[in-house]
mmCIF file of C-alpha atoms in Angstrom:
data_model
loop_
_atom_site.group_PDB
_atom_site.id
_atom_site.type_symbol
_atom_site.label_atom_id
_atom_site.label_comp_id
_atom_site.label_asym_id
_atom_site.label_seq_id
_atom_site.Cartn_x
_atom_site.Cartn_y
_atom_site.Cartn_z
ATOM 1 C CA MET A 448 156.895 96.932 115.863
ATOM 2 C CA SER A 449 154.630 98.260 113.175
ATOM 3 C CA LEU A 450 155.483 100.485 110.262
ATOM 4 C CA PRO A 451 153.363 103.366 108.997
ATOM 5 C CA SER A 452 151.214 102.368 106.048
ATOM 6 C CA VAL A 453 150.283 104.240 102.909
ATOM 7 C CA THR A 454 147.407 103.744 100.500
ATOM 8 C CA PRO A 455 148.084 102.505 96.977
ATOM 9 C CA ALA A 456 147.417 106.061 95.717
ATOM 10 C CA GLN A 457 149.999 107.484 98.112
ATOM 11 C CA ALA A 458 152.494 104.757 97.179
ATOM 12 C CA GLN A 459 151.976 105.451 93.484
ATOM 13 C CA ALA A 460 152.544 109.180 93.986
ATOM 14 C CA MET A 461 155.632 108.547 96.101
ATOM 15 C CA THR A 462 157.198 106.148 93.599
ATOM 16 C CA ALA A 463 156.468 108.625 90.789
ATOM 17 C CA LYS A 464 158.681 111.053 92.736
ATOM 18 C CA GLY A 465 161.533 108.525 92.729
ATOM 19 C CA ASN A 466 161.037 106.742 96.043
ATOM 20 C CA THR A 467 161.882 103.044 96.160
ATOM 21 C CA LEU A 468 159.146 100.396 96.011
ATOM 22 C CA ILE A 469 160.192 96.901 97.120
ATOM 23 C CA ASP A 470 158.142 93.735 96.589
ATOM 24 C CA ILE A 471 159.014 91.206 99.329
ATOM 25 C CA ARG A 472 157.166 88.263 97.755
ATOM 26 C CA ASP A 473 159.053 85.300 96.308
ATOM 27 C CA ARG A 474 160.838 85.931 93.030
ATOM 28 C CA ALA A 475 158.479 83.552 91.168
ATOM 29 C CA ASP A 476 155.454 85.539 92.356
ATOM 30 C CA TRP A 477 157.147 88.788 91.275
ATOM 31 C CA LEU A 478 157.920 87.355 87.825
ATOM 32 C CA ARG A 479 154.262 86.370 87.359
ATOM 33 C CA GLU A 480 152.868 89.773 88.388
ATOM 34 C CA HIS A 481 154.320 92.929 89.883
ATOM 35 C CA ILE A 482 153.834 96.658 90.187
ATOM 36 C CA PRO A 483 155.743 98.501 87.439
ATOM 37 C CA GLY A 484 159.011 99.811 88.846
ATOM 38 C CA ALA A 485 158.921 97.628 91.960
ATOM 39 C CA GLN A 486 162.170 95.896 92.862
ATOM 40 C CA SER A 487 162.037 92.211 93.781
ATOM 41 C CA VAL A 488 163.736 91.675 97.140
ATOM 42 C CA PRO A 489 162.261 88.562 98.802
ATOM 43 C CA LEU A 490 162.288 88.375 102.593
ATOM 44 C CA ASP A 491 165.230 85.971 102.628
ATOM 45 C CA ALA A 492 167.299 88.447 100.565
ATOM 46 C CA LEU A 493 166.572 91.675 102.467
ATOM 47 C CA ALA A 494 170.278 92.055 103.221
ATOM 48 C CA ASN A 495 170.676 92.842 99.493
ATOM 49 C CA ALA A 496 168.317 95.830 99.686
ATOM 50 C CA GLY A 497 169.870 99.264 99.636
ATOM 51 C CA PRO A 498 172.047 100.883 100.668
ATOM 52 C CA PHE A 499 169.726 103.707 101.647
ATOM 53 C CA SER A 500 170.341 107.147 103.110
ATOM 54 C CA GLU A 501 168.361 108.868 105.843
ATOM 55 C CA ASN A 502 166.694 111.042 103.174
ATOM 56 C CA ASP A 503 165.310 108.012 101.298
ATOM 57 C CA VAL A 504 161.796 106.632 101.582
ATOM 58 C CA VAL A 505 161.434 102.889 101.038
ATOM 59 C CA ILE A 506 157.953 101.469 100.482
ATOM 60 C CA PHE A 507 157.489 97.726 100.982
ATOM 61 C CA HIS A 508 154.611 95.586 99.763
ATOM 62 C CA CYS A 509 153.547 91.955 99.533
ATOM 63 C CA GLN A 510 150.397 90.280 98.183
ATOM 64 C CA SER A 511 147.875 91.282 100.859
ATOM 65 C CA GLY A 512 149.803 93.336 103.395
ATOM 66 C CA MET A 513 150.033 90.561 105.982
ATOM 67 C CA ARG A 514 153.671 89.633 105.299
ATOM 68 C CA THR A 515 154.808 93.245 105.487
ATOM 69 C CA GLN A 516 153.028 93.711 108.822
ATOM 70 C CA THR A 517 154.387 90.441 110.200
ATOM 71 C CA HIS A 518 157.979 91.276 109.235
ATOM 72 C CA ALA A 519 157.945 95.007 110.017
ATOM 73 C CA ASP A 520 161.092 94.732 112.177
ATOM 74 C CA LYS A 521 163.093 93.124 109.352
ATOM 75 C CA LEU A 522 161.832 95.669 106.833
ATOM 76 C CA ALA A 523 162.723 98.616 109.055
ATOM 77 C CA ALA A 524 166.206 97.170 109.597
ATOM 78 C CA ALA A 525 166.701 96.594 105.852
ATOM 79 C CA ALA A 526 165.690 100.177 105.039
ATOM 80 C CA HIS A 527 167.696 101.796 107.848
ATOM 81 C CA PRO A 528 168.460 104.710 108.021
ATOM 82 C CA ALA A 529 165.711 105.507 105.471
ATOM 83 C CA THR A 530 162.036 105.922 106.287
ATOM 84 C CA ALA A 531 160.249 102.583 105.839
ATOM 85 C CA LEU A 532 156.571 102.403 104.880
ATOM 86 C CA ILE A 533 154.238 99.594 103.840
ATOM 87 C CA VAL A 534 151.452 99.576 101.262
ATOM 88 C CA HIS A 535 148.227 98.880 103.135
ATOM 89 C CA GLY A 536 146.597 95.873 101.472
ATOM 90 C CA GLY A 537 149.610 95.117 99.278
ATOM 91 C CA LEU A 538 149.335 94.164 95.629
ATOM 92 C CA ASN A 539 145.679 93.198 96.055
ATOM 93 C CA ALA A 540 144.791 96.733 97.198
ATOM 94 C CA TRP A 541 146.942 98.208 94.407
ATOM 95 C CA LYS A 542 144.892 96.326 91.800
ATOM 96 C CA ALA A 543 141.589 97.069 93.571
ATOM 97 C CA ALA A 544 142.458 100.781 93.380
ATOM 98 C CA GLY A 545 142.672 100.440 89.592
ATOM 99 C CA TYR A 546 146.444 100.675 89.185
ATOM 100 C CA THR A 547 148.151 98.531 86.578
ATOM 101 C CA THR A 548 150.497 95.634 87.113
ATOM 102 C CA GLU A 549 152.889 93.893 84.768
ATOM 103 C CA VAL A 550 151.679 90.328 84.207
ATOM 104 C CA ASP A 551 153.585 87.484 82.553
ATOM 105 C CA LYS A 552 151.108 84.655 81.993
ATOM 106 C CA ARG A 553 153.946 82.426 80.782
ATOM 107 C CA GLN A 554 155.152 82.129 84.373
ATOM 108 C CA PRO A 555 153.860 79.143 86.363
ATOM 109 C CA LEU A 556 151.102 79.536 88.921
ATOM 110 C CA PRO A 557 152.290 80.310 92.452
ATOM 111 C CA LEU A 558 153.503 77.152 94.176
ATOM 112 C CA MET A 559 150.775 77.143 96.842
ATOM 113 C CA ARG A 560 148.086 77.304 94.149
ATOM 114 C CA GLN A 561 149.745 74.355 92.417
ATOM 115 C CA VAL A 562 149.682 72.445 95.725
ATOM 116 C CA GLN A 563 145.996 73.267 96.183
ATOM 117 C CA ILE A 564 145.155 72.091 92.653
ATOM 118 C CA VAL A 565 147.082 68.822 92.985
ATOM 119 C CA ALA A 566 145.856 68.087 96.527
ATOM 120 C CA GLY A 567 142.255 68.850 95.595
ATOM 121 C CA SER A 568 142.476 66.703 92.475
ATOM 122 C CA LEU A 569 143.931 63.768 94.423
ATOM 123 C CA VAL A 570 141.294 64.016 97.158
ATOM 124 C CA LEU A 571 138.479 64.282 94.612
ATOM 125 C CA GLY A 572 139.931 61.453 92.526
ATOM 126 C CA GLY A 573 140.438 59.205 95.561
ATOM 127 C CA THR A 574 136.903 59.867 96.759
ATOM 128 C CA LEU A 575 135.318 59.203 93.354
ATOM 129 C CA LEU A 576 137.407 56.074 92.774
ATOM 130 C CA GLY A 577 136.615 54.875 96.297
ATOM 131 C CA THR A 578 132.909 55.347 95.662
ATOM 132 C CA PHE A 579 132.661 53.898 92.152
ATOM 133 C CA VAL A 580 135.626 51.516 91.738
ATOM 134 C CA ALA A 581 136.998 50.109 94.996
ATOM 135 C CA PRO A 582 136.878 51.339 98.608
ATOM 136 C CA GLY A 583 140.672 51.058 98.863
ATOM 137 C CA PHE A 584 140.989 54.285 96.866
ATOM 138 C CA TYR A 585 139.687 56.225 99.880
ATOM 139 C CA ALA A 586 143.216 55.748 101.246
ATOM 140 C CA LEU A 587 144.472 58.190 98.606
ATOM 141 C CA ALA A 588 142.230 60.942 99.961
ATOM 142 C CA ALA A 589 143.248 60.069 103.534
ATOM 143 C CA PHE A 590 146.949 60.128 102.604
ATOM 144 C CA VAL A 591 146.666 63.584 101.026
ATOM 145 C CA GLY A 592 144.683 64.866 104.018
ATOM 146 C CA ALA A 593 147.328 63.528 106.411
ATOM 147 C CA GLY A 594 150.055 65.154 104.321
ATOM 148 C CA LEU A 595 148.315 68.528 104.410
ATOM 149 C CA MET A 596 147.810 68.224 108.160
ATOM 150 C CA PHE A 597 151.508 67.385 108.621
ATOM 151 C CA ALA A 598 152.468 70.373 106.445
ATOM 152 C CA GLY A 599 150.320 72.673 108.561
ATOM 153 C CA ILE A 600 151.818 71.406 111.819
ATOM 154 C CA SER A 601 155.462 71.163 110.772
ATOM 155 C CA GLY A 602 155.769 73.845 108.100
ATOM 156 C CA TRP A 603 157.282 71.262 105.707
ATOM 157 C CA CYS A 604 155.192 70.291 102.673
ATOM 158 C CA GLY A 605 156.468 67.359 100.640
ATOM 159 C CA MET A 606 154.061 68.102 97.808
ATOM 160 C CA ALA A 607 155.353 71.681 97.562
ATOM 161 C CA LYS A 608 158.953 70.401 97.510
ATOM 162 C CA LEU A 609 158.068 67.934 94.764
ATOM 163 C CA LEU A 610 156.231 70.539 92.685
ATOM 164 C CA ALA A 611 159.055 73.064 93.140
ATOM 165 C CA ALA A 612 161.414 70.544 91.518
ATOM 166 C CA MET A 613 159.233 70.205 88.411
ATOM 167 C CA PRO A 614 160.689 71.622 85.174
ATOM 168 C CA TRP A 615 157.959 74.253 84.741
ATOM 169 C CA ASN A 616 158.907 75.767 88.111
ATOM 170 C CA LYS A 617 162.575 76.218 87.246
ATOM 171 C CA ALA A 618 163.431 79.831 86.441
#
């Protein structure tokens, strides 16, 4: 199933008229940056959205629009009996169209960016140490690469779990 999409300009006009805008990204992502007036209802909490009437219009968005398209069935069910729409291009398109967002720079970087920074640093460090100190350090780069490959195959990322438990990622 696919839901009808609206442009950021249409979404802005519709929310100005009192329609509901729901951000389905993780709560941490919403805390770091969100569209003013958007409610945070992550995918795993969609049962908490609403209740809505058949006269309501509910507009969903994510970061790029991919998550809303992928989960269109869940979004339509969560909005039922209201009309469900998605913002084409998500938050990225909203910002590209020149609309403002509320940003809290005190919030930690998104978890996947933290994983990318740590993994990249470990691979770079292992490679440099392997080249200039001792070849055994190449194992560090290989270990990180194997971990990323396992995460891609299984959907479970130990580094993400470890970083999520760090004090700066606790809300």
